């Protein structure tokens, strides 16, 4: 399977702390995306980073991509209780499809 | 805003029943996708479609079929539902190129008894 792996599987932090989750993938990609899923709902797109980019920001989100290590990280700064969700990375592996990882469950305590 | 709707949030069916899951998007997207999501397995692609009347198998098409008669509507069909098809089903659409940003519906939690 080419499915990516998120690490850690679960993360619990206090409000105000930063949350970092990682994604590793198997072969070359055109882009890597991060999605959020609130409990029992659909996924929401957060950010897309292309293979020739190293870092991208969107509000409190910072995504990095290291193609030599085939890995990406998602940093959420100053976490809020509303950030509690599952976070998934998705890679294209130079195809027209996305392969989703198994996700990181983030719990932010008030 | 892109809106993707799915016909039911929760569905309970009996083994052997034929099940239809409907998905509608309102942004004139060419591409539509059906995934199933199971604990510990993430999202797995069942079928996708790049255009009306076109369909491609994903990673786990067995036991499923699809129909896309209109651009905005993509249906997933379970010909004879089985208990191992109990899952969360997610529909998504994207503008051009399946590897671009995908917009998801709220999901249908299907239970097969």
Coordinates of N, CA and C in Angstrom, one line a residue:
Chain A
X1 N 0.8 -1.2 0.0 CA 0.0 0.0 0.0 C 0.9 1.2 0.0
X2 N 0.4 2.3 -0.7 CA 1.2 3.5 -0.7 C 0.7 4.5 0.3
X3 N -0.2 4.0 1.1 CA -0.8 4.9 2.1 C 0.2 5.6 3.0
X4 N 0.1 6.9 3.2 CA 1.0 7.6 4.0 C 0.7 7.3 5.5
X5 N 1.7 7.6 6.3 CA 1.5 7.4 7.8 C 1.6 8.7 8.5
X6 N 0.6 9.0 9.4 CA 0.7 10.1 10.3 C 1.3 9.7 11.6
X7 N 1.9 10.6 12.2 CA 2.6 10.4 13.5 C 2.5 11.7 14.3
X8 N 2.0 11.6 15.6 CA 1.5 10.4 16.3 C 0.1 10.1 15.8
X9 N -0.4 9.0 16.3 CA -1.8 8.6 16.0 C -2.7 9.4 16.8
X10 N -2.3 9.8 18.0 CA -3.2 10.7 18.9 C -2.3 11.6 19.6
X11 N -2.9 12.8 19.9 CA -2.1 13.9 20.6 C -3.1 14.7 21.5
X12 N -2.7 14.9 22.7 CA -3.5 15.6 23.6 C -2.7 16.8 24.2
X13 N -3.2 18.0 24.1 CA -2.5 19.2 24.6 C -3.5 20.1 25.2
X14 N -2.9 21.2 25.9 CA -3.8 22.2 26.5 C -3.9 23.3 25.5
X15 N -5.0 24.1 25.7 CA -5.2 25.3 24.9 C -4.0 26.2 25.0
X16 N -3.6 26.8 23.9 CA -2.5 27.7 24.0 C -1.2 27.1 23.5
X17 N -1.1 25.7 23.7 CA 0.1 25.0 23.3 C 0.1 24.8 21.8
X18 N 1.3 24.5 21.2 CA 1.4 24.2 19.8 C 1.2 22.7 19.6
X19 N 0.7 22.3 18.5 CA 0.5 20.9 18.1 C 1.3 20.7 16.8
X20 N 2.1 19.6 16.8 CA 2.8 19.2 15.6 C 2.5 17.8 15.3
X21 N 2.1 17.6 14.0 CA 1.9 16.2 13.6 C 2.6 16.0 12.3
X22 N 3.0 14.8 12.0 CA 3.9 14.5 10.9 C 3.3 13.5 10.0
X23 N 3.8 13.5 8.8 CA 3.3 12.6 7.7 C 4.5 12.1 6.9
X24 N 4.6 10.8 6.7 CA 5.6 10.3 5.9 C 4.9 9.6 4.7
X25 N 5.6 9.6 3.5 CA 5.0 9.0 2.3 C 6.1 8.2 1.6
X26 N 5.7 7.5 0.6 CA 6.5 6.4 0.0 C 7.3 6.8 -1.2
X27 N 6.7 7.5 -2.2 CA 7.4 7.8 -3.4 C 7.2 9.2 -3.8
X28 N 7.7 9.6 -5.0 CA 7.7 11.0 -5.3 C 6.2 11.5 -5.5
X29 N 6.1 12.8 -5.3 CA 4.7 13.5 -5.3 C 4.8 14.8 -6.1
X30 N 3.6 15.2 -6.5 CA 3.5 16.6 -7.1 C 3.1 17.5 -6.0
X31 N 2.2 17.1 -5.1 CA 1.8 17.9 -4.0 C 1.3 17.1 -2.8
X32 N 1.3 17.7 -1.7 CA 0.8 17.1 -0.4 C -0.2 18.0 0.2
X33 N -1.3 17.4 0.7 CA -2.4 18.3 1.3 C -2.6 17.8 2.7
X34 N -3.2 18.7 3.5 CA -3.6 18.4 4.8 C -5.1 18.8 4.9
X35 N -5.9 17.8 5.6 CA -7.3 18.0 5.8 C -7.6 17.8 7.2
X36 N -8.7 18.4 7.7 CA -9.2 18.3 9.0 C -10.6 17.6 9.0
X37 N -10.9 16.8 10.0 CA -12.2 16.1 10.1 C -12.7 16.3 11.5
X38 N -13.7 17.0 11.7 CA -14.4 17.0 13.0 C -15.2 15.7 13.1
X39 N -15.4 15.3 14.4 CA -16.0 14.0 14.7 C -17.2 13.7 13.9
X40 N -17.2 12.6 13.1 CA -18.4 12.2 12.4 C -18.8 13.1 11.2
X41 N -17.9 13.9 10.7 CA -18.2 14.8 9.6 C -17.3 14.6 8.4
X42 N -17.5 15.3 7.4 CA -16.6 15.2 6.2 C -15.3 16.0 6.4
X43 N -14.4 15.8 5.5 CA -13.1 16.4 5.6 C -13.1 17.8 5.0
X44 N -12.3 18.7 5.6 CA -12.2 20.0 5.1 C -10.7 20.3 4.8
X45 N -10.5 20.8 3.6 CA -9.2 21.1 3.1 C -8.5 22.2 3.9
X46 N -7.3 22.0 4.3 CA -6.6 23.1 5.1 C -5.5 23.8 4.2
X47 N -4.7 23.0 3.6 CA -3.5 23.6 2.9 C -2.9 22.6 1.9
X48 N -2.4 23.1 0.8 CA -1.8 22.3 -0.2 C -0.3 22.8 -0.4
X49 N 0.6 21.9 -0.4 CA 2.0 22.4 -0.6 C 2.6 21.6 -1.8
X50 N 3.2 22.2 -2.7 CA 3.7 21.6 -3.9 C 5.1 21.1 -3.6
X51 N 5.5 20.1 -4.5 CA 6.8 19.4 -4.2 C 8.0 20.4 -4.3
X52 N 7.8 21.5 -5.0 CA 9.0 22.5 -5.1 C 8.9 23.6 -4.0
X53 N 8.0 23.4 -3.0 CA 7.8 24.3 -1.9 C 8.4 23.7 -0.7
X54 N 8.9 24.4 0.3 CA 9.4 23.9 1.5 C 8.6 24.2 2.7
X55 N 7.9 25.4 2.6 CA 7.1 25.8 3.8 C 5.9 26.6 3.3
X56 N 4.8 26.5 4.0 CA 3.6 27.3 3.6 C 2.9 27.6 4.9
X57 N 2.3 28.8 4.9 CA 1.6 29.3 6.1 C 0.1 29.6 5.7
X58 N -0.8 29.4 6.7 CA -2.1 29.8 6.5 C -2.7 30.1 7.9
X59 N -2.8 31.3 8.3 CA -3.3 31.7 9.6 C -2.4 31.0 10.7
X60 N -2.9 30.2 11.6 CA -2.1 29.6 12.6 C -1.5 28.3 12.2
X61 N -1.6 27.9 10.9 CA -1.1 26.7 10.4 C 0.2 26.9 9.7
X62 N 1.2 26.0 9.9 CA 2.4 26.1 9.2 C 2.7 24.7 8.7
X63 N 2.9 24.5 7.4 CA 3.2 23.2 6.9 C 4.6 23.2 6.3
X64 N 5.4 22.2 6.5 CA 6.7 22.0 5.9 C 6.7 20.8 5.1
X65 N 7.6 20.7 4.1 CA 7.7 19.6 3.2 C 9.2 19.3 3.0
X66 N 9.6 18.1 3.3 CA 11.0 17.7 3.0 C 11.0 16.5 2.1
X67 N 11.2 16.8 0.8 CA 11.1 15.7 -0.2 C 12.2 14.7 -0.1
X68 N 13.4 15.2 0.4 CA 14.5 14.2 0.6 C 14.2 13.2 1.6
X69 N 13.4 13.6 2.6 CA 13.0 12.6 3.7 C 11.6 12.0 3.5
X70 N 11.0 12.5 2.4 CA 9.6 12.1 2.1 C 8.7 12.3 3.4
X71 N 8.7 13.5 3.9 CA 7.9 13.8 5.1 C 7.4 15.2 5.1
X72 N 6.3 15.4 5.8 CA 5.7 16.7 6.0 C 5.3 16.9 7.4
X73 N 5.2 18.1 7.9 CA 4.7 18.3 9.2 C 3.7 19.4 9.2
X74 N 2.7 19.3 10.0 CA 1.7 20.4 10.2 C 1.8 20.9 11.6
X75 N 2.0 22.2 11.7 CA 2.1 22.8 13.1 C 0.9 23.7 13.2
X76 N 0.2 23.5 14.3 CA -0.9 24.4 14.7 C -0.4 25.2 15.9
X77 N -0.3 26.5 15.8 CA 0.2 27.3 16.9 C -1.0 27.8 17.7
X78 N -0.7 28.0 19.0 CA -1.7 28.6 20.0 C -3.0 27.8 19.8
X79 N -3.0 26.5 20.0 CA -4.2 25.7 19.8 C -5.4 26.1 20.6
X80 N -6.6 25.9 20.1 CA -7.8 26.2 20.7 C -8.6 24.9 20.8
X81 N -9.6 24.9 21.7 CA -10.5 23.7 21.9 C -11.1 23.4 20.5
X82 N -11.4 24.4 19.7 CA -12.1 24.2 18.5 C -11.2 23.5 17.4
X83 N -9.9 23.4 17.7 CA -9.0 22.6 16.8 C -9.1 21.1 17.1
X84 N -9.8 20.7 18.1 CA -10.0 19.3 18.3 C -10.6 18.6 17.1
X85 N -9.9 17.7 16.5 CA -10.3 17.0 15.3 C -9.3 16.0 14.9
X86 N -9.6 15.3 13.8 CA -8.6 14.4 13.2 C -8.0 15.1 12.0
X87 N -6.7 14.9 11.8 CA -6.0 15.6 10.8 C -5.3 14.5 9.9
X88 N -5.5 14.7 8.5 CA -5.1 13.7 7.6 C -4.2 14.4 6.6
X89 N -3.1 13.7 6.2 CA -2.3 14.2 5.0 C -2.8 13.3 3.8
X90 N -2.6 13.9 2.7 CA -3.0 13.2 1.4 C -2.0 13.5 0.4
X91 N -1.5 12.5 -0.3 CA -0.5 12.7 -1.4 C -1.0 12.2 -2.7
X92 N -0.5 12.7 -3.8 CA -1.0 12.3 -5.1 C -0.1 11.3 -5.8
X93 N 1.2 11.1 -5.4 CA 2.1 10.2 -6.0 C 2.1 10.3 -7.5
X94 N 2.1 11.6 -8.0 CA 2.1 11.9 -9.4 C 1.0 11.2 -10.2
X95 N -0.1 11.1 -9.6 CA -1.3 10.5 -10.3 C -2.5 11.5 -10.2
X96 N -3.6 11.2 -10.6 CA -4.8 12.0 -10.5 C -5.7 11.7 -9.3
X97 N -5.1 10.9 -8.4 CA -5.9 10.5 -7.2 C -5.1 10.9 -6.0
X98 N -5.8 11.0 -4.9 CA -5.2 11.3 -3.6 C -5.2 10.0 -2.8
X99 N -4.1 9.8 -2.1 CA -4.0 8.7 -1.1 C -3.9 9.3 0.3
X100 N -4.9 9.0 1.1 CA -5.0 9.6 2.4 C -4.2 8.7 3.5
X101 N -3.6 9.3 4.4 CA -3.1 8.6 5.6 C -4.2 8.2 6.5
X102 N -3.7 7.6 7.6 CA -4.7 7.1 8.6 C -5.1 8.2 9.7
X103 N -4.4 9.3 9.7 CA -4.8 10.4 10.5 C -4.2 10.5 11.9
X104 N -4.2 11.7 12.4 CA -3.8 12.0 13.8 C -5.0 12.6 14.5
X105 N -5.3 12.0 15.7 CA -6.5 12.6 16.4 C -5.9 13.6 17.4
X106 N -6.3 14.8 17.3 CA -5.9 15.9 18.2 C -7.0 16.2 19.2
X107 N -6.6 16.2 20.4 CA -7.5 16.7 21.5 C -6.9 17.9 22.2
X108 N -7.6 19.0 22.2 CA -7.2 20.2 22.8 C -8.1 20.5 24.0
X109 N -7.5 20.5 25.2 CA -8.3 20.7 26.4 C -8.3 22.1 26.8
X110 N -9.5 22.6 27.2 CA -9.6 24.1 27.6 C -8.8 24.3 28.9
Chain B
X1 N -19.3 29.4 -1.9 CA -18.7 28.2 -1.3 C -19.1 27.0 -2.0
X2 N -18.2 26.0 -2.2 CA -18.6 24.8 -2.7 C -19.4 24.0 -1.8
X3 N -20.5 23.4 -2.3 CA -21.3 22.6 -1.4 C -21.5 21.2 -2.0
X4 N -21.1 20.2 -1.2 CA -21.3 18.8 -1.6 C -22.3 18.2 -0.6
X5 N -23.4 17.7 -1.1 CA -24.4 17.1 -0.2 C -24.6 15.6 -0.5
X6 N -24.9 14.9 0.6 CA -25.1 13.5 0.5 C -26.5 13.2 1.0
X7 N -27.2 12.2 0.4 CA -28.6 12.1 0.6 C -29.0 11.7 2.0
X8 N -28.2 11.0 2.7 CA -28.5 10.6 4.1 C -27.3 10.8 5.0
X9 N -27.5 11.2 6.3 CA -26.4 11.2 7.3 C -26.3 9.8 7.9
X10 N -27.4 9.1 8.1 CA -27.4 7.8 8.7 C -28.3 6.9 7.9
X11 N -27.9 5.6 7.7 CA -28.7 4.7 7.0 C -28.5 3.3 7.6
X12 N -29.6 2.6 7.8 CA -29.6 1.2 8.3 C -30.3 0.3 7.3
X13 N -29.6 -0.7 6.8 CA -30.1 -1.6 5.8 C -29.9 -3.0 6.2
X14 N -30.6 -3.9 5.6 CA -30.5 -5.4 5.9 C -29.5 -6.0 4.8
X15 N -28.9 -7.1 5.3 CA -28.0 -7.8 4.4 C -28.8 -8.2 3.1
X16 N -28.2 -8.1 2.0 CA -28.8 -8.4 0.7 C -29.6 -7.3 0.0
X17 N -29.9 -6.2 0.8 CA -30.6 -5.1 0.2 C -29.8 -4.4 -0.8
X18 N -30.4 -3.8 -1.8 CA -29.7 -2.9 -2.7 C -29.7 -1.5 -2.1
X19 N -28.6 -0.8 -2.1 CA -28.5 0.4 -1.4 C -27.9 1.5 -2.4
X20 N -28.6 2.7 -2.3 CA -28.1 3.8 -3.2 C -27.7 4.9 -2.3
X21 N -26.5 5.4 -2.5 CA -26.0 6.6 -1.8 C -25.8 7.7 -2.9
X22 N -26.4 8.8 -2.6 CA -26.4 9.9 -3.6 C -25.5 11.0 -3.2
X23 N -24.9 11.6 -4.1 CA -24.0 12.8 -3.8 C -24.2 13.8 -4.9
X24 N -24.4 15.1 -4.5 CA -24.6 16.2 -5.4 C -23.7 17.3 -5.1
X25 N -23.0 17.9 -6.1 CA -22.2 19.0 -5.9 C -22.7 20.2 -6.8
X26 N -22.5 21.4 -6.2 CA -23.1 22.6 -6.9 C -22.1 23.5 -7.6
X27 N -20.8 23.0 -7.8 CA -19.8 23.9 -8.3 C -19.3 23.5 -9.7
X28 N -20.0 22.7 -10.4 CA -19.7 22.4 -11.8 C -18.3 21.6 -11.8
X29 N -18.0 20.9 -10.8 CA -16.7 20.1 -10.8 C -16.8 19.0 -11.8
X30 N -15.6 18.8 -12.4 CA -15.6 17.6 -13.3 C -15.4 16.3 -12.6
X31 N -14.7 16.3 -11.5 CA -14.3 15.1 -10.8 C -15.1 14.8 -9.6
X32 N -15.5 13.6 -9.4 CA -16.2 13.2 -8.2 C -15.7 11.9 -7.7
X33 N -15.7 11.7 -6.4 CA -15.1 10.5 -5.8 C -16.0 9.9 -4.7
X34 N -15.9 8.6 -4.5 CA -16.5 7.9 -3.4 C -15.4 7.2 -2.6
X35 N -15.4 7.5 -1.2 CA -14.4 6.9 -0.3 C -15.3 6.2 0.8
X36 N -14.6 5.2 1.4 CA -15.1 4.7 2.6 C -14.1 4.9 3.7
X37 N -14.5 5.1 4.9 CA -13.6 5.4 6.0 C -13.9 4.4 7.1
X38 N -12.9 3.7 7.5 CA -13.0 2.8 8.6 C -11.9 3.0 9.7
X39 N -12.2 2.8 10.9 CA -11.2 3.1 12.0 C -9.9 2.4 11.7
X40 N -8.8 3.1 11.8 CA -7.5 2.6 11.6 C -7.0 2.4 10.2
X41 N -8.0 2.6 9.3 CA -7.6 2.4 7.9 C -7.7 3.6 7.0
X42 N -8.1 4.7 7.6 CA -8.2 6.0 6.9 C -9.2 5.9 5.8
X43 N -9.1 6.8 4.8 CA -10.0 6.8 3.7 C -9.4 6.0 2.6
X44 N -10.3 5.2 2.0 CA -9.9 4.3 0.9 C -10.9 4.6 -0.3
X45 N -10.3 4.8 -1.5 CA -11.0 5.2 -2.7 C -11.8 4.0 -3.3
X46 N -13.1 4.2 -3.5 CA -13.9 3.1 -4.0 C -14.0 3.2 -5.6
X47 N -14.5 4.4 -6.0 CA -14.7 4.7 -7.4 C -14.5 6.2 -7.6
X48 N -14.1 6.6 -8.8 CA -14.1 8.0 -9.1 C -14.6 8.2 -10.5
X49 N -14.8 9.5 -10.9 CA -15.4 9.8 -12.2 C -14.8 11.1 -12.6
X50 N -14.3 11.2 -13.9 CA -13.7 12.4 -14.4 C -14.7 13.2 -15.3
X51 N -15.8 12.5 -15.6 CA -16.8 13.2 -16.5 C -18.1 12.4 -16.4
X52 N -19.1 13.0 -17.0 CA -20.4 12.3 -17.1 C -20.2 11.0 -17.8
X53 N -20.9 10.0 -17.2 CA -20.9 8.6 -17.8 C -19.5 7.9 -17.8
X54 N -18.5 8.6 -17.2 CA -17.2 7.9 -17.0 C -17.0 7.5 -15.6
X55 N -16.3 6.4 -15.4 CA -16.0 5.9 -14.1 C -14.7 5.1 -14.1
X56 N -14.0 5.2 -13.0 CA -12.8 4.5 -12.8 C -12.8 3.8 -11.5
X57 N -12.2 2.6 -11.5 CA -12.2 1.9 -10.2 C -11.1 2.5 -9.3
X58 N -11.4 2.5 -8.0 CA -10.4 2.9 -7.1 C -9.7 1.7 -6.5
X59 N -9.3 1.8 -5.2 CA -8.6 0.7 -4.6 C -9.4 -0.4 -4.1
X60 N -10.7 -0.2 -3.8 CA -11.6 -1.2 -3.2 C -12.9 -1.2 -3.9
X61 N -13.0 -1.5 -5.2 CA -14.3 -1.4 -5.9 C -15.2 -2.6 -5.7
X62 N -14.7 -3.7 -5.2 CA -15.5 -4.9 -5.1 C -16.7 -4.7 -4.3
X63 N -17.9 -5.2 -4.9 CA -19.1 -5.1 -4.1 C -19.9 -3.8 -4.3
X64 N -19.2 -2.9 -5.1 CA -19.8 -1.5 -5.4 C -19.9 -1.3 -6.9
X65 N -20.9 -0.4 -7.3 CA -20.9 0.2 -8.6 C -21.3 1.6 -8.5
X66 N -21.1 2.4 -9.6 CA -21.4 3.8 -9.5 C -22.2 4.2 -10.8
X67 N -22.8 5.4 -10.7 CA -23.5 5.9 -11.8 C -23.3 7.4 -11.8
X68 N -23.0 8.0 -13.0 CA -22.9 9.4 -13.1 C -23.6 9.8 -14.5
X69 N -24.8 10.1 -14.4 CA -25.7 10.5 -15.5 C -25.7 12.0 -15.7
X70 N -25.5 12.7 -14.7 CA -25.4 14.2 -14.7 C -24.1 14.6 -14.1
X71 N -23.6 15.8 -14.5 CA -22.3 16.2 -14.0 C -22.3 16.4 -12.5
X72 N -23.4 16.9 -12.0 CA -23.5 17.3 -10.5 C -23.8 16.1 -9.6
X73 N -24.1 15.0 -10.1 CA -24.6 13.9 -9.3 C -23.8 12.6 -9.5
X74 N -23.4 12.0 -8.4 CA -22.5 10.8 -8.5 C -23.1 9.8 -7.5
X75 N -23.6 8.7 -7.9 CA -24.3 7.7 -7.0 C -23.4 6.5 -6.8
X76 N -23.4 6.0 -5.6 CA -22.7 4.8 -5.2 C -23.8 3.7 -4.9
X77 N -23.6 2.6 -5.5 CA -24.6 1.5 -5.4 C -24.0 0.3 -4.8
X78 N -24.6 -0.2 -3.7 CA -24.3 -1.5 -3.2 C -25.3 -2.5 -3.7
X79 N -24.9 -3.4 -4.6 CA -25.9 -4.2 -5.3 C -26.5 -5.2 -4.3
X80 N -25.8 -5.7 -3.3 CA -26.3 -6.6 -2.3 C -25.5 -6.4 -1.1
X81 N -26.1 -5.6 -0.2 CA -25.3 -5.1 1.0 C -24.9 -6.3 1.8
X82 N -23.7 -6.2 2.4 CA -23.2 -7.1 3.3 C -22.7 -6.4 4.6
X83 N -22.6 -7.2 5.7 CA -22.2 -6.6 6.9 C -20.8 -5.9 6.9
X84 N -19.9 -6.4 6.0 CA -18.6 -5.8 6.0 C -18.6 -4.5 5.2
X85 N -19.7 -4.1 4.7 CA -19.9 -2.8 4.1 C -20.4 -1.8 5.0
X86 N -20.6 -2.1 6.3 CA -20.9 -1.1 7.3 C -19.7 -0.2 7.5
X87 N -19.9 1.1 7.3 CA -18.8 2.0 7.2 C -19.4 3.4 7.1
X88 N -18.4 4.4 7.1 CA -18.7 5.8 6.8 C -18.4 6.0 5.3
X89 N -19.3 6.5 4.6 CA -19.1 6.8 3.1 C -19.0 8.3 2.9
X90 N -17.9 8.7 2.2 CA -17.7 10.1 2.0 C -17.6 10.3 0.5
X91 N -18.3 11.3 0.0 CA -18.2 11.8 -1.3 C -17.4 13.0 -1.4
X92 N -16.7 13.2 -2.5 CA -15.9 14.4 -2.7 C -15.9 14.8 -4.2
X93 N -15.6 16.1 -4.4 CA -15.5 16.6 -5.8 C -14.3 17.5 -5.9
X94 N -13.8 17.6 -7.1 CA -12.7 18.6 -7.3 C -12.8 19.2 -8.7
X95 N -12.2 20.3 -8.9 CA -12.5 21.1 -10.1 C -11.8 20.4 -11.3
X96 N -10.6 20.3 -11.3 CA -9.9 19.8 -12.4 C -8.7 19.0 -12.0
X97 N -8.5 17.8 -12.3 CA -7.4 17.0 -11.8 C -7.7 16.4 -10.5
X98 N -7.8 15.1 -10.4 CA -8.2 14.5 -9.1 C -7.3 14.8 -8.0
X99 N -6.0 15.2 -8.3 CA -5.1 15.4 -7.2 C -5.1 16.8 -6.7
X100 N -6.0 17.6 -7.1 CA -6.2 19.0 -6.6 C -7.0 18.9 -5.3
X101 N -7.4 20.1 -4.8 CA -8.2 20.2 -3.6 C -9.5 19.5 -3.8
X102 N -9.8 18.7 -2.8 CA -11.1 18.0 -2.9 C -12.0 18.5 -1.8
X103 N -13.3 18.6 -2.2 CA -14.4 19.2 -1.3 C -15.3 18.0 -0.9
X104 N -15.5 17.8 0.4 CA -16.2 16.7 0.9 C -17.6 17.0 1.3
X105 N -18.4 16.0 1.2 CA -19.7 16.0 1.8 C -19.7 15.6 3.2
X106 N -20.8 15.7 3.9 CA -20.8 15.4 5.4 C -20.7 13.9 5.7
X107 N -20.8 13.0 4.8 CA -20.7 11.6 5.0 C -22.0 10.9 5.3
X108 N -22.1 9.7 5.0 CA -23.2 8.8 5.3 C -22.7 7.6 6.1
X109 N -23.2 7.5 7.3 CA -22.8 6.3 8.1 C -23.8 5.2 7.8
X110 N -23.4 4.2 7.2 CA -24.2 3.1 6.8 C -24.0 1.9 7.7
X111 N -25.1 1.4 8.2 CA -25.0 0.2 9.0 C -25.8 -0.9 8.3
X112 N -25.1 -2.1 8.1 CA -25.8 -3.2 7.4 C -26.0 -4.3 8.5
X113 N -27.2 -4.6 8.7 CA -27.5 -5.6 9.8 C -27.7 -7.0 9.2

